[in-house]
Coordinates of C-alpha atoms in Angstrom, one line a residue:
M29 CA 25.6 73.1 27.2
T30 CA 27.0 71.8 30.5
D31 CA 27.9 68.2 30.9
A32 CA 25.7 66.1 33.1
P33 CA 27.2 65.2 36.5
A34 CA 28.9 61.9 36.6
P35 CA 27.1 59.3 38.6
R36 CA 28.5 58.6 42.0
S37 CA 30.1 55.3 42.4
Q38 CA 28.3 53.0 44.8
P39 CA 30.3 51.2 47.5
A40 CA 30.8 47.5 46.8
R41 CA 28.6 45.4 48.8
P42 CA 30.1 42.4 50.6
P43 CA 29.1 39.1 49.3
A44 CA 26.1 37.6 50.9
A45 CA 26.8 34.9 53.4
P46 CA 25.8 31.4 52.4
P47 CA 22.5 30.4 54.0
R48 CA 22.9 28.4 57.2
A49 CA 21.6 24.9 57.3
P50 CA 18.4 24.7 59.3
L51 CA 18.7 23.1 62.8
S52 CA 17.1 19.8 63.5
D53 CA 14.3 19.6 66.0
R54 CA 16.4 17.9 68.6
V55 CA 19.2 20.4 68.4
R56 CA 16.7 23.3 68.7
L57 CA 15.1 21.6 71.7
V58 CA 18.4 21.1 73.5
R59 CA 19.5 24.6 72.7
N60 CA 16.3 26.2 74.1
L61 CA 15.7 23.9 77.1
L62 CA 19.0 22.7 78.3
P63 CA 20.6 26.0 79.6
P64 CA 17.6 27.0 81.8
L65 CA 17.2 23.4 82.9
I66 CA 20.9 23.2 83.9
V67 CA 20.5 26.5 85.9
L68 CA 17.5 25.1 87.7
V69 CA 19.1 21.8 88.4
V70 CA 22.4 23.4 89.6
G71 CA 20.5 25.8 91.8
A72 CA 18.4 23.1 93.3
V73 CA 21.4 20.9 94.0
E74 CA 23.4 23.7 95.6
L75 CA 20.4 24.5 97.8
L76 CA 20.2 20.9 98.9
I77 CA 23.9 20.7 99.6
S78 CA 23.9 23.9 101.6
L79 CA 21.1 22.4 103.8
L80 CA 23.3 19.5 104.7
G81 CA 25.5 21.7 106.8
N82 CA 28.4 19.2 106.7
V83 CA 31.5 20.2 104.9
R84 CA 32.6 16.6 104.2
H85 CA 29.2 15.7 102.8
E86 CA 29.2 18.9 100.7
L87 CA 32.4 17.8 99.1
W88 CA 31.2 14.4 98.2
A89 CA 27.9 15.8 97.0
H90 CA 29.7 18.2 94.6
L91 CA 32.0 15.4 93.4
L92 CA 29.0 13.1 92.8
F93 CA 27.0 15.7 91.0
Y94 CA 29.6 17.5 88.9
G95 CA 31.8 14.4 88.3
L96 CA 29.2 11.8 87.4
L97 CA 25.8 13.3 86.9
G98 CA 26.9 16.3 84.8
P99 CA 28.9 14.3 82.2
A100 CA 26.2 11.6 82.0
V101 CA 23.6 14.3 81.3
T102 CA 25.9 15.8 78.7
Y103 CA 26.7 12.4 77.1
F104 CA 23.0 11.4 76.8
S105 CA 22.1 14.8 75.5
V106 CA 24.7 14.7 72.8
E107 CA 23.9 11.1 72.0
W108 CA 20.2 12.1 71.7
I109 CA 21.2 14.8 69.3
A110 CA 23.6 12.5 67.3
E111 CA 20.8 9.9 66.9
G112 CA 18.6 12.5 65.4
T113 CA 21.4 13.6 63.1
R114 CA 22.1 10.0 62.0
A115 CA 18.3 9.5 61.3
R116 CA 18.4 12.6 59.2
E117 CA 21.4 11.4 57.3
R118 CA 19.8 8.0 56.7
A119 CA 16.7 9.8 55.4
E120 CA 18.8 11.9 53.2
L121 CA 20.6 8.9 51.9
E122 CA 17.4 7.0 51.2
L123 CA 16.0 10.1 49.5
R124 CA 19.2 10.3 47.4
D125 CA 18.9 6.6 46.5
L126 CA 15.2 7.1 45.6
Y127 CA 16.1 10.1 43.5
G128 CA 18.7 8.0 41.7
Q129 CA 16.2 5.3 41.1
L130 CA 13.7 7.8 39.8
S131 CA 16.3 9.4 37.5
A132 CA 17.2 5.9 36.2
S133 CA 13.5 5.1 35.7
H134 CA 12.9 8.4 34.0
G135 CA 15.9 7.7 31.7
R136 CA 14.6 4.3 30.8
L137 CA 11.1 5.6 30.3
Q138 CA 12.5 8.3 28.0
G139 CA 14.4 5.6 26.1
V140 CA 11.3 3.5 25.8
Q141 CA 9.3 6.5 24.5
E142 CA 12.1 7.2 22.0
L143 CA 12.0 3.6 20.9
M144 CA 8.2 3.7 20.4
R145 CA 8.6 6.8 18.3
D146 CA 11.4 5.3 16.2
L147 CA 9.3 2.1 15.8
G148 CA 6.4 4.1 14.5
S149 CA 8.5 5.9 11.9
A150 CA 10.3 2.8 10.6
P151 CA 9.3 2.3 6.9
D152 CA 9.3 -1.5 6.8
L153 CA 9.7 -4.6 9.0
G154 CA 13.4 -4.8 8.5
A155 CA 13.9 -1.3 9.7
V156 CA 11.6 -2.0 12.7
L157 CA 13.9 -4.9 13.7
E158 CA 17.1 -2.8 13.4
V159 CA 15.5 0.1 15.3
A160 CA 14.2 -2.2 18.0
A161 CA 17.6 -3.9 18.5
R162 CA 19.4 -0.5 18.8
G163 CA 16.8 0.8 21.2
A164 CA 17.1 -2.3 23.4
V165 CA 20.9 -1.8 23.7
R166 CA 20.4 1.9 24.4
V167 CA 17.7 1.4 27.1
T168 CA 19.0 -1.7 28.9
G169 CA 22.8 -1.0 28.6
A170 CA 23.4 -4.4 27.0
T171 CA 26.5 -5.0 25.0
H172 CA 24.7 -6.8 22.2
A173 CA 21.1 -7.4 21.2
T174 CA 19.6 -9.8 18.6
L175 CA 15.9 -9.6 17.7
T176 CA 14.2 -12.4 15.7
V177 CA 10.6 -12.8 14.4
P178 CA 8.8 -15.6 12.6
G179 CA 9.7 -15.6 8.9
G180 CA 13.4 -15.6 9.2
L181 CA 13.8 -11.9 9.7
S182 CA 16.2 -10.6 12.4
G183 CA 17.9 -7.4 13.6
T184 CA 21.2 -7.0 15.6
A185 CA 22.9 -4.1 17.4
R186 CA 26.0 -3.6 19.4
G187 CA 26.6 -1.2 22.3
E188 CA 29.7 0.5 23.5
T189 CA 32.0 -2.5 23.5
L190 CA 35.0 -3.6 21.7
L191 CA 33.6 -7.1 21.0
S192 CA 32.2 -7.6 17.5
A193 CA 30.1 -10.5 18.7
P194 CA 28.8 -11.9 22.1
S195 CA 31.3 -14.1 23.9
A196 CA 31.0 -16.8 26.6
A197 CA 32.1 -14.3 29.3
L198 CA 28.9 -12.2 28.8
H199 CA 25.6 -12.9 30.6
P200 CA 22.7 -13.6 28.2
L201 CA 19.0 -12.6 28.9
K202 CA 16.4 -14.0 26.5
V203 CA 12.7 -12.8 26.6
G204 CA 9.9 -13.9 24.3
I205 CA 8.0 -11.5 22.0
P206 CA 4.2 -11.7 22.1
G207 CA 3.1 -13.2 18.8
G208 CA 6.4 -15.0 18.1
G209 CA 10.1 -14.4 18.1
A210 CA 12.6 -13.5 20.8
L211 CA 14.8 -10.7 22.1
L212 CA 18.3 -11.9 23.2
L213 CA 20.4 -9.4 25.2
H214 CA 24.0 -9.8 26.5
F215 CA 25.4 -8.0 29.5
E216 CA 28.9 -7.7 31.1
T217 CA 27.3 -8.4 34.5
P218 CA 24.4 -10.5 35.5
P219 CA 21.2 -8.6 34.7
S220 CA 19.0 -7.6 37.6
A221 CA 15.3 -8.3 38.1
D222 CA 14.5 -4.7 37.1
T223 CA 16.5 -5.2 33.8
A224 CA 14.6 -8.4 33.1
E225 CA 11.3 -6.6 33.7
L226 CA 12.4 -3.7 31.4
A227 CA 13.4 -6.3 28.7
Q228 CA 9.9 -7.8 29.0
A229 CA 8.3 -4.3 28.6
L230 CA 10.6 -3.7 25.6
A231 CA 9.4 -7.0 24.1
V232 CA 5.8 -5.9 24.3
E233 CA 6.6 -2.6 22.6
V234 CA 8.6 -4.4 19.9
A235 CA 5.7 -6.7 19.3
T236 CA 3.4 -3.7 18.8
G237 CA 5.9 -2.1 16.4
V238 CA 6.3 -5.4 14.4
E239 CA 2.5 -5.8 14.2
A240 CA 2.1 -2.2 13.0
A241 CA 4.8 -2.8 10.4
R242 CA 3.1 -6.0 9.3
Q243 CA -0.2 -4.2 9.0
R244 CA 1.4 -1.4 6.9
T245 CA 3.1 -4.0 4.7
L246 CA -0.2 -5.9 4.3
D247 CA -2.0 -2.6 3.5
L248 CA 0.6 -1.9 0.7
M249 CA 0.3 -5.5 -0.6
T250 CA -3.5 -5.1 -0.6
L251 CA -3.3 -1.9 -2.5
Y252 CA -0.8 -3.4 -5.0
S253 CA -3.0 -6.5 -5.4
V254 CA -6.1 -4.4 -6.0
D255 CA -4.2 -2.2 -8.5
Q256 CA -3.0 -5.3 -10.4
S257 CA -6.3 -7.0 -10.4
I258 CA -8.4 -4.1 -11.6
R259 CA -5.9 -2.2 -13.8
A260 CA -6.8 -4.1 -17.0
E261 CA -10.3 -5.2 -16.0
R262 CA -12.8 -4.0 -18.6
N263 CA -15.9 -5.9 -17.4
M264 CA -17.7 -3.6 -15.0
R265 CA -19.4 -6.3 -13.0
R266 CA -16.2 -8.2 -12.5
L267 CA -14.4 -5.0 -11.7
L268 CA -16.9 -4.0 -9.0
S269 CA -17.0 -7.5 -7.6
R270 CA -13.2 -7.6 -7.2
V271 CA -12.9 -4.2 -5.7
T272 CA -15.7 -4.5 -3.2
G273 CA -14.8 -8.1 -2.4
T274 CA -11.2 -7.1 -1.5
M275 CA -12.4 -4.2 0.6
A276 CA -15.0 -6.3 2.4
G277 CA -12.4 -9.1 3.1
R278 CA -10.0 -6.6 4.5
V279 CA -12.4 -5.5 7.3
G280 CA -14.6 -8.6 7.6
A281 CA -17.7 -6.9 6.1
Q282 CA -20.5 -9.2 5.0
A283 CA -22.4 -7.0 2.6
R284 CA -21.2 -4.7 -0.2
A285 CA -22.6 -2.6 -3.0
A286 CA -21.5 -0.2 -5.7
Y287 CA -23.6 2.7 -7.0
L288 CA -22.3 4.5 -10.1
S289 CA -23.3 7.9 -11.4
D290 CA -24.8 7.8 -14.9
E291 CA -24.5 10.4 -17.7
D292 CA -27.3 12.4 -16.0
G293 CA -25.6 12.4 -12.6
V294 CA -28.1 9.9 -11.1
L295 CA -26.8 7.2 -8.8
R296 CA -27.8 3.7 -9.9
L297 CA -27.0 0.5 -8.2
E298 CA -24.6 -1.5 -10.4
Y299 CA -23.5 -4.3 -8.1
A300 CA -24.4 -5.7 -4.7
Q301 CA -23.8 -8.8 -2.6
D302 CA -24.8 -9.9 0.9
R303 CA -25.5 -13.2 2.6
R304 CA -28.3 -13.9 0.1
G305 CA -25.9 -13.8 -2.8
E306 CA -24.8 -11.6 -5.6
V307 CA -27.1 -9.2 -7.5
S308 CA -26.3 -6.8 -10.4
G309 CA -28.0 -3.7 -11.6
E310 CA -31.6 -2.8 -10.8
G311 CA -32.4 -6.2 -9.3
A312 CA -30.7 -5.4 -6.1
H313 CA -32.7 -3.9 -3.3
G314 CA -35.6 -3.2 -5.7
G315 CA -33.4 -0.8 -7.7
V316 CA -34.0 2.0 -5.1
T317 CA -31.0 4.1 -4.0
P318 CA -31.0 4.6 -0.2
P319 CA -30.8 8.1 1.2
F320 CA -27.5 7.3 2.8
A321 CA -25.9 6.8 -0.7
A322 CA -27.0 10.3 -1.6
Q323 CA -25.4 11.7 1.6
V324 CA -22.1 9.9 0.8
A325 CA -22.2 11.3 -2.7
Q326 CA -22.4 14.8 -1.3
A327 CA -19.6 14.2 1.3
T328 CA -15.9 14.8 0.7
G329 CA -14.8 11.7 2.8
P330 CA -16.1 8.4 4.2
L331 CA -19.3 8.3 6.3
I332 CA -20.5 5.8 8.8
V333 CA -24.2 5.2 9.6
T334 CA -25.6 2.8 12.2
G335 CA -29.0 1.5 13.5
T336 CA -32.1 1.8 11.3
D337 CA -30.4 4.0 8.8
A338 CA -27.9 1.1 8.1
C339 CA -30.8 -1.3 7.7
Q340 CA -32.1 0.8 4.8
V341 CA -28.9 0.1 2.9
F342 CA -28.5 -3.6 3.9
P343 CA -31.3 -5.3 5.8
E344 CA -29.1 -7.4 8.0
S345 CA -26.5 -4.7 8.8
R346 CA -26.2 -2.5 11.9
S347 CA -23.2 -0.5 10.6
V348 CA -22.6 0.7 7.1
L349 CA -19.5 2.5 5.7
G350 CA -19.9 4.7 2.7
L351 CA -17.0 5.8 0.5
P352 CA -17.4 8.4 -2.3
M353 CA -15.5 7.8 -5.5
R354 CA -14.4 11.2 -6.9
D355 CA -11.8 12.5 -9.2
E356 CA -11.1 15.8 -10.9
E357 CA -14.0 15.3 -13.2
G358 CA -16.5 14.9 -10.4
L359 CA -18.5 12.1 -8.8
V360 CA -18.0 8.6 -10.2
G361 CA -20.0 6.6 -7.7
V362 CA -20.4 5.4 -4.1
L363 CA -19.1 2.2 -2.5
M364 CA -20.9 0.7 0.5
L365 CA -19.8 -1.9 3.1
G366 CA -22.1 -3.4 5.7
D367 CA -21.6 -5.3 8.9
P368 CA -24.1 -6.8 11.4
R369 CA -22.0 -5.3 14.3
E370 CA -22.3 -1.7 15.4
G371 CA -18.9 0.1 15.4
A372 CA -17.4 -2.5 13.1
F373 CA -15.3 -0.1 11.1
E374 CA -12.2 1.2 12.8
A375 CA -10.8 4.5 12.0
S376 CA -7.4 3.0 11.1
R377 CA -9.0 0.7 8.5
V378 CA -11.2 3.5 7.0
S379 CA -8.2 5.4 5.6
L380 CA -7.0 2.3 3.8
L381 CA -10.5 1.7 2.4
A382 CA -10.5 5.3 1.2
L383 CA -7.3 4.7 -0.8
M384 CA -8.8 1.6 -2.3
A385 CA -11.9 3.6 -3.3
G386 CA -9.6 6.0 -5.0
Q387 CA -8.1 3.1 -7.0
A388 CA -11.6 1.9 -7.8
T389 CA -12.5 5.4 -9.1
L390 CA -9.6 5.3 -11.7
A391 CA -10.5 1.7 -12.6
V392 CA -14.2 2.6 -13.2
R393 CA -13.1 5.5 -15.4
N394 CA -10.8 3.3 -17.4
A395 CA -13.5 0.6 -17.8
R396 CA -16.0 3.2 -19.0
A397 CA -13.4 4.6 -21.4
Y398 CA -12.7 1.1 -22.7
L399 CA -16.4 0.4 -23.3
Y400 CA -16.7 3.7 -25.1
S401 CA -13.6 2.9 -27.2
E402 CA -15.1 -0.5 -28.0
E403 CA -18.3 1.1 -29.2
L404 CA -16.2 3.4 -31.4
A405 CA -14.2 0.5 -32.7
I406 CA -17.3 -1.5 -33.5
S407 CA -18.7 1.5 -35.3
D408 CA -15.5 1.9 -37.2
E409 CA -15.4 -1.8 -38.0
R410 CA -19.0 -1.8 -39.3
A411 CA -18.1 1.2 -41.5
R412 CA -15.1 -0.6 -42.8
I413 CA -17.1 -3.8 -43.6
A414 CA -19.8 -1.8 -45.3
R415 CA -17.2 0.0 -47.4
E416 CA -15.5 -3.2 -48.4
I417 CA -18.8 -4.9 -49.3
H418 CA -19.8 -1.8 -51.2
D419 CA -16.5 -1.4 -53.0
G420 CA -15.7 -5.1 -53.5
V421 CA -18.3 -7.8 -53.2
A422 CA -21.4 -5.6 -54.0
Q423 CA -19.8 -4.2 -57.2
S424 CA -18.6 -7.6 -58.3
L425 CA -22.0 -9.2 -57.7
A426 CA -23.6 -6.3 -59.6
F427 CA -21.2 -6.9 -62.5
A428 CA -22.0 -10.6 -62.4
A429 CA -25.7 -9.8 -62.6
L430 CA -25.1 -7.7 -65.7
K431 CA -23.2 -10.5 -67.3
L432 CA -26.0 -12.9 -66.6
D433 CA -28.5 -10.4 -68.2
V434 CA -26.3 -10.3 -71.3
V435 CA -26.2 -14.1 -71.3
A436 CA -30.0 -14.3 -71.2
R437 CA -30.2 -12.1 -74.4
Q438 CA -27.4 -14.0 -76.2
M439 CA -28.5 -17.6 -75.4
H440 CA -30.3 -17.9 -78.7
S441 CA -28.4 -15.5 -80.9
D442 CA -24.8 -16.4 -79.9
P443 CA -24.7 -19.5 -77.7
A444 CA -20.9 -19.7 -77.7
R445 CA -20.6 -16.1 -76.5
A446 CA -23.2 -16.7 -73.8
E447 CA -21.3 -19.8 -72.6
A448 CA -18.1 -17.8 -72.2
E449 CA -19.9 -15.1 -70.3
V450 CA -21.4 -17.7 -67.9
R451 CA -17.9 -19.1 -67.3
S452 CA -16.7 -15.5 -66.6
A453 CA -19.5 -14.8 -64.2
T454 CA -19.0 -18.2 -62.5
T455 CA -15.3 -17.3 -61.9
L456 CA -16.2 -13.9 -60.5
L457 CA -18.7 -15.4 -58.2
R458 CA -16.3 -18.0 -56.9
E459 CA -13.7 -15.2 -56.3
Q460 CA -16.3 -13.3 -54.3
I461 CA -17.2 -16.3 -52.3
R462 CA -13.6 -16.7 -51.3
E463 CA -13.5 -13.0 -50.5
V464 CA -16.6 -13.4 -48.3
R465 CA -15.0 -16.3 -46.5
R466 CA -11.8 -14.3 -45.9
S467 CA -13.9 -11.6 -44.4
I468 CA -15.7 -14.0 -42.2
F469 CA -12.4 -15.6 -41.1
A470 CA -11.0 -12.1 -40.3
L471 CA -14.1 -11.2 -38.3
R472 CA -14.4 -14.5 -36.4
P473 CA -14.4 -13.8 -32.6
I474 CA -11.3 -15.0 -30.8
D475 CA -11.3 -15.7 -27.0
L476 CA -8.0 -14.2 -25.8
E477 CA -9.0 -14.5 -22.1
R478 CA -9.6 -18.2 -22.5
Y479 CA -6.5 -19.3 -24.6
G480 CA -4.0 -16.5 -24.0
L481 CA -2.1 -14.6 -26.6
L482 CA 0.4 -17.2 -27.7
E483 CA -2.1 -20.1 -28.1
T484 CA -4.5 -17.8 -29.9
V485 CA -1.9 -16.6 -32.3
R486 CA -0.8 -20.2 -33.0
R487 CA -4.3 -21.2 -33.8
Y488 CA -5.0 -18.2 -36.0
V489 CA -1.9 -18.5 -38.0
L490 CA -2.6 -22.2 -38.6
D491 CA -6.2 -21.6 -39.6
F492 CA -5.2 -18.7 -41.9
G493 CA -2.9 -20.9 -43.9
E494 CA -5.5 -23.6 -44.3
Q495 CA -8.3 -21.1 -45.2
N496 CA -6.2 -19.2 -47.8
N497 CA -4.0 -22.0 -49.2
I498 CA -0.9 -20.0 -48.1
K499 CA 2.1 -21.6 -46.4
S500 CA 2.2 -20.0 -43.0
S501 CA 4.6 -20.4 -40.0
L502 CA 5.0 -19.0 -36.5
D503 CA 8.2 -18.5 -34.5
V504 CA 8.0 -17.4 -30.8
T505 CA 11.1 -16.5 -28.9
G506 CA 11.7 -15.0 -25.4
E507 CA 9.1 -14.3 -22.8
V508 CA 6.0 -12.3 -23.7
Q509 CA 4.2 -10.4 -20.9
L510 CA 1.6 -8.0 -22.0
S511 CA -1.5 -6.6 -20.3
P512 CA -4.9 -7.9 -21.6
G513 CA -5.5 -4.6 -23.5
D514 CA -2.1 -4.7 -25.1
E515 CA -2.6 -8.3 -26.1
A516 CA -5.8 -7.4 -27.9
V517 CA -4.1 -4.6 -29.8
V518 CA -1.2 -6.9 -30.9
F519 CA -3.6 -9.6 -32.0
R520 CA -5.7 -7.2 -34.0
I521 CA -2.6 -6.0 -35.8
L522 CA -1.8 -9.6 -36.7
Q523 CA -5.4 -10.1 -38.0
E524 CA -5.3 -7.0 -40.2
S525 CA -1.8 -7.9 -41.5
L526 CA -2.8 -11.4 -42.5
N527 CA -6.0 -10.2 -44.0
N528 CA -4.1 -7.8 -46.2
V529 CA -1.7 -10.6 -47.2
A530 CA -4.7 -12.8 -48.3
K531 CA -6.4 -9.9 -50.2
H532 CA -3.6 -8.1 -51.9
A533 CA -0.1 -9.6 -51.6
R534 CA -0.6 -12.7 -53.9
A535 CA 1.9 -14.4 -51.6
G536 CA 2.8 -18.1 -51.4
E537 CA 4.3 -18.0 -47.9
V538 CA 3.9 -15.8 -44.9
R539 CA 6.1 -16.0 -41.7
V540 CA 4.9 -14.6 -38.3
T541 CA 7.4 -14.0 -35.5
L542 CA 6.7 -13.0 -32.0
E543 CA 9.8 -12.0 -30.0
G544 CA 9.8 -11.1 -26.3
G545 CA 12.6 -9.0 -24.9
Q546 CA 13.4 -7.3 -21.6
K547 CA 11.5 -4.1 -22.4
Q548 CA 9.3 -4.8 -25.5
V549 CA 7.5 -7.4 -27.6
I550 CA 8.0 -7.4 -31.4
L551 CA 5.5 -8.8 -33.9
R552 CA 6.6 -9.3 -37.5
V553 CA 4.5 -10.4 -40.4
K554 CA 6.6 -11.1 -43.5
D555 CA 5.3 -12.3 -46.9
D556 CA 6.9 -13.1 -50.2
G557 CA 4.2 -11.4 -52.2
A558 CA 4.2 -8.6 -54.8
G559 CA 5.2 -5.8 -52.4
F560 CA 4.6 -2.1 -53.3
D561 CA 6.2 1.3 -53.3
L562 CA 5.8 3.0 -50.0
D563 CA 6.3 6.5 -51.4
A564 CA 3.6 5.9 -53.9
V565 CA 0.9 4.9 -51.4
S566 CA 2.0 7.2 -48.5
G567 CA -0.8 9.2 -46.9
R568 CA -3.8 7.2 -48.3
V569 CA -5.6 4.0 -47.7
S570 CA -3.9 1.3 -49.7
S571 CA -3.7 -2.4 -50.2
A572 CA -0.5 -2.3 -48.2
G573 CA -1.8 -1.0 -45.0
G574 CA -5.6 -0.7 -45.2
L575 CA -7.8 1.5 -43.1
G576 CA -7.9 -1.1 -40.3
L577 CA -4.1 -1.1 -39.9
G578 CA -4.2 2.7 -39.8
Q579 CA -6.5 2.5 -36.8
M580 CA -4.3 -0.2 -35.2
R581 CA -1.3 2.1 -35.7
E582 CA -3.1 4.8 -33.7
R583 CA -4.0 2.4 -30.9
L584 CA -0.5 1.0 -30.8
Q585 CA 1.1 4.5 -30.6
A586 CA -1.4 5.5 -27.9
R587 CA -0.1 2.6 -25.7
G588 CA 3.6 3.6 -26.2
G589 CA 4.3 1.2 -29.1
Q590 CA 5.8 1.7 -32.6
Y591 CA 4.6 0.5 -36.0
R592 CA 6.3 0.4 -39.4
I593 CA 5.9 -1.1 -42.9
L594 CA 8.9 -2.3 -45.0
S595 CA 8.1 -3.2 -48.6
V596 CA 9.8 -3.3 -52.0
P597 CA 7.9 -4.0 -55.2
G598 CA 8.5 -7.7 -56.2
E599 CA 10.2 -8.6 -52.8
G600 CA 7.3 -8.8 -50.4
T601 CA 6.2 -6.8 -47.4
T602 CA 7.2 -6.9 -43.7
I603 CA 4.9 -5.3 -41.0
E604 CA 6.5 -4.8 -37.6
A605 CA 4.8 -3.7 -34.4
Q606 CA 6.6 -3.1 -31.1
M607 CA 4.8 -3.0 -27.8
P608 CA 6.3 -2.3 -24.3
Q609 CA 6.4 -5.3 -21.9
A610 CA 3.9 -5.1 -19.0

């Protein structure tokens, strides 16, 4: 195989000459017209001089033309060209200055855009002020910037300067911020009018950023307030009233309604309020679910309807917002807000309302679960009362009835024996009367919402001692902060504990302590009664714990609490319940 021929080397090309600057119009005109014009003029002058025929006149004519007129023409031609060149230089200088101004304006505009972006991404109002102060220094070239807003909040920034704080040698510029506050800038040289206008524009952008941060903070506070107000609310009507009321107040809506899905998946009106007042259940709007509610129930996000369709939901509304309440289990319900103005619901507010609807979904689920658990608790309590009556009072009364039957047969044959049986039956009946009274006292309704946990416990312990002739005392230490649901569980444990003391402990004194710590609340019920062997009664319903306390233990543990019993035969019993602080 033969090698391929080597490529021939190409001769190096000389570097291209730089492009020549284009000639101006005047130079081009002089270059093209002046030579032929000179030829014509010289020819005409020489012809005229030759016609004179006088040698002396010819000499003076030549001197006059070539000595005076020629230089004058050359001077004025060159001056005419120079004036054009100077005009061109002035235009270039103005263009250069304009380009510099445009570049500076572009830089400032870019700085303002960066400031707007940074303001939009700031997480809170404090960060907005710091970002705005740094942006003002960067855009205006100031040495120091201080930004203040109403409420005592401020932000400061320092530019490329060795001074840690403004001095008297600097030149201040202060501009007001729309809505309140001021932006104070310091410069090494007096600020120009353009800088002052730029500072005014920055103040407007800062006001926008501050207002957006305030709105975000207000939205978060609203969400937190709604969460706190509905977290432990168990009454469905009050729950829906609070949720819809907060949502309506946030956007200025004048009508609101809540439709909940029942066990058959049918939307039913549970709560509504407009200018005519508040209505619950089927009494609102004739109990008819509007078609728009069904549309919202099928949607995955908020819907808005206007005009006649809105009037079908609320008669006086021209714009209605529908928010579906959904979770992983499906549709919970639909929330409606109405306003007499068309286009009343802004897109920026709808997202917040959707979040609040999500909170309402969880709250409604919790309320329904609580109602279901209350029904179960009532059923369990009825079963326990029936069991206690059957095993205790009913059997004792039946035994007393048998004794009285024996007395009826012995009244004539053995009067003394009959009298003894009557006394025994009387003693038994009195004991059962006391047992019935203890049961009634234990079942007596207590209004925790009205009096609060501490006052309710104080009243109950005092009444318990008087009712059962047992010395009772209460000692409360620390700060107790429990949710309403946790308070109810703690109080029910106290009720069951004291009920067992009255029925089984044969105690002369009982001490109740309620201790509030940083993380938990501890309830102790200690008596000086008979006590019992924990190992002997473990795993079965006993006089020590009772079936009611077993249920309370389960509820306590479900809420993150702990429960234990300490008892020694002959040394009394201590029941201790620990519940996390809210």
